[in-house]
């Protein structure tokens, strides 16, 4: 079972966007720095860096809307990506697979623009419901 988490922070890199046949992919690094009260003073805690990845429509919207330095909130699934580098060393990186990404309105304002819905293309030879088909035998 997957559990959704949310993470707020600042976009630390420009969005890296890739698209191909039938897919699009966007990623950026998110920096989350907690504020900690020590001895009556507020100070920054240790920054946690997480890679955020989005696919398809979310990726396209991230590319158009999210920029380095902006405050965002991301909701998705946290994953650990592991690989062996060219040096033979084991590496691991936290990845947040984004379901939703938005600007953090506690730290600024934003303007929402709804995506235009595109009707799915109908396969050739397929009829819409209620469409008359000429039979060559006169009227229907």
Short mmCIF file of C-alpha atoms in Angstrom, two decimals:
data_model
loop_
_atom_site.label_atom_id
_atom_site.label_comp_id
_atom_site.label_asym_id
_atom_site.label_seq_id
_atom_site.Cartn_x
_atom_site.Cartn_y
_atom_site.Cartn_z
CA UNK A 1 0.00 0.00 0.00
CA UNK A 2 1.34 3.44 -0.93
CA UNK A 3 0.97 6.36 1.41
CA UNK A 4 0.86 9.88 0.06
CA UNK A 5 3.14 12.42 1.68
CA UNK A 6 3.36 16.17 1.27
CA UNK A 7 6.52 18.20 1.29
CA UNK A 8 6.97 21.97 1.24
CA UNK A 9 10.17 23.73 0.27
CA UNK A 10 11.96 25.79 -2.33
CA UNK A 11 12.70 24.70 -5.88
CA UNK A 12 16.48 24.36 -5.94
CA UNK A 13 17.08 23.77 -9.67
CA UNK A 14 15.47 24.65 -12.95
CA UNK A 15 12.98 22.05 -14.15
CA UNK A 16 14.52 19.36 -16.37
CA UNK A 17 11.89 18.41 -18.97
CA UNK A 18 11.90 15.56 -21.50
CA UNK A 19 9.19 14.35 -23.84
CA UNK A 20 8.86 11.58 -26.36
CA UNK A 21 6.17 9.57 -28.10
CA UNK A 22 3.25 9.46 -25.69
CA UNK A 23 5.04 10.61 -22.54
CA UNK A 24 6.57 13.63 -20.86
CA UNK A 25 8.79 13.74 -17.81
CA UNK A 26 9.87 16.62 -15.54
CA UNK A 27 12.13 16.69 -12.50
CA UNK A 28 13.60 19.25 -10.14
CA UNK A 29 15.35 19.32 -6.76
CA UNK A 30 13.37 20.48 -3.74
CA UNK A 31 15.10 21.97 -0.68
CA UNK A 32 13.21 21.71 2.62
CA UNK A 33 14.83 23.55 5.53
CA UNK A 34 13.07 23.35 8.90
CA UNK A 35 13.06 26.32 11.28
CA UNK A 36 14.17 25.30 14.79
CA UNK A 37 13.91 27.30 18.01
CA UNK A 38 17.12 27.00 20.07
CA UNK A 39 17.65 29.03 23.24
CA UNK A 40 14.86 31.47 22.39
CA UNK A 41 16.23 32.10 18.87
CA UNK A 42 14.97 30.75 15.55
CA UNK A 43 17.59 29.15 13.34
CA UNK A 44 17.67 27.01 10.19
CA UNK A 45 17.91 23.24 10.61
CA UNK A 46 19.61 20.91 8.17
CA UNK A 47 18.31 21.15 4.60
CA UNK A 48 16.82 17.97 3.14
CA UNK A 49 17.20 17.72 -0.65
CA UNK A 50 14.69 15.59 -2.54
CA UNK A 51 14.29 14.95 -6.25
CA UNK A 52 10.73 15.55 -7.46
CA UNK A 53 9.61 13.68 -10.57
CA UNK A 54 6.37 14.22 -12.50
CA UNK A 55 4.99 12.55 -15.62
CA UNK A 56 2.67 13.43 -18.50
CA UNK A 57 0.22 16.32 -17.91
CA UNK A 58 1.66 17.08 -14.46
CA UNK A 59 5.13 17.22 -16.03
CA UNK A 60 3.94 19.65 -18.71
CA UNK A 61 2.31 21.89 -16.10
CA UNK A 62 5.41 21.79 -13.87
CA UNK A 63 7.55 22.85 -16.84
CA UNK A 64 5.26 25.83 -17.52
CA UNK A 65 4.68 26.89 -13.90
CA UNK A 66 7.58 26.03 -11.59
CA UNK A 67 10.88 27.90 -11.47
CA UNK A 68 14.05 27.86 -9.37
CA UNK A 69 13.65 29.67 -6.04
CA UNK A 70 9.86 29.39 -5.82
CA UNK A 71 8.08 27.98 -2.76
CA UNK A 72 6.04 24.88 -3.63
CA UNK A 73 4.07 22.08 -1.99
CA UNK A 74 4.33 18.61 -3.52
CA UNK A 75 2.07 15.64 -2.79
CA UNK A 76 3.08 12.18 -3.95
CA UNK A 77 4.85 8.93 -3.09
CA UNK A 78 8.33 8.87 -1.55
CA UNK A 79 10.72 6.37 -3.10
CA UNK A 80 14.39 5.52 -2.62
CA UNK A 81 16.25 5.11 -5.91
CA UNK A 82 19.41 3.00 -5.67
CA UNK A 83 22.12 2.44 -8.24
CA UNK A 84 25.77 1.49 -8.57
CA UNK A 85 27.91 4.27 -10.04
CA UNK A 86 30.76 3.94 -12.51
CA UNK A 87 33.11 3.96 -9.53
CA UNK A 88 31.41 0.80 -8.20
CA UNK A 89 29.94 2.66 -5.23
CA UNK A 90 26.31 2.16 -4.14
CA UNK A 91 24.28 5.39 -4.36
CA UNK A 92 20.82 6.27 -3.05
CA UNK A 93 18.56 9.26 -3.62
CA UNK A 94 15.14 10.13 -2.23
CA UNK A 95 12.61 10.70 -5.02
CA UNK A 96 9.15 12.14 -4.56
CA UNK A 97 6.89 10.88 -7.38
CA UNK A 98 4.57 13.87 -7.67
CA UNK A 99 0.84 13.49 -7.99
CA UNK A 100 0.20 17.21 -7.32
CA UNK A 101 2.49 20.24 -7.34
CA UNK A 102 1.49 23.78 -6.47
CA UNK A 103 2.85 27.06 -5.20
CA UNK A 104 2.93 27.46 -1.41
CA UNK A 105 0.30 30.17 -0.86
CA UNK A 106 1.46 30.68 2.73
CA UNK A 107 4.56 32.27 1.21
CA UNK A 108 3.23 34.07 -1.86
CA UNK A 109 0.46 34.39 -4.42
CA UNK A 110 -0.19 32.50 -7.63
CA UNK A 111 -2.57 32.61 -10.59
CA UNK A 112 -4.29 29.43 -11.75
CA UNK A 113 -4.93 28.75 -15.43
CA UNK A 114 -7.02 25.69 -16.26
CA UNK A 115 -5.75 23.40 -19.02
CA UNK A 116 -7.88 23.27 -22.13
CA UNK A 117 -9.53 19.87 -22.44
CA UNK A 118 -8.90 18.10 -25.69
CA UNK A 119 -11.52 15.63 -26.91
CA UNK A 120 -10.01 12.21 -27.58
CA UNK A 121 -9.64 11.37 -31.25
CA UNK A 122 -12.01 8.69 -32.50
CA UNK A 123 -10.49 5.66 -34.18
CA UNK A 124 -11.19 5.37 -37.93
CA UNK A 125 -14.39 3.53 -38.82
CA UNK A 126 -15.95 4.16 -35.41
CA UNK A 127 -19.28 5.95 -35.14
CA UNK A 128 -20.45 8.40 -32.54
CA UNK A 129 -23.66 7.56 -30.74
CA UNK A 130 -26.62 9.09 -32.56
CA UNK A 131 -24.82 9.50 -35.87
CA UNK A 132 -26.82 8.46 -38.92
CA UNK A 133 -25.05 6.22 -41.37
CA UNK A 134 -26.00 6.38 -45.05
CA UNK A 135 -26.81 2.93 -46.37
CA UNK A 136 -27.39 3.80 -50.00
CA UNK A 137 -31.03 2.59 -49.62
CA UNK A 138 -32.69 5.95 -49.30
CA UNK A 139 -33.41 7.72 -46.04
CA UNK A 140 -32.97 6.23 -42.61
#
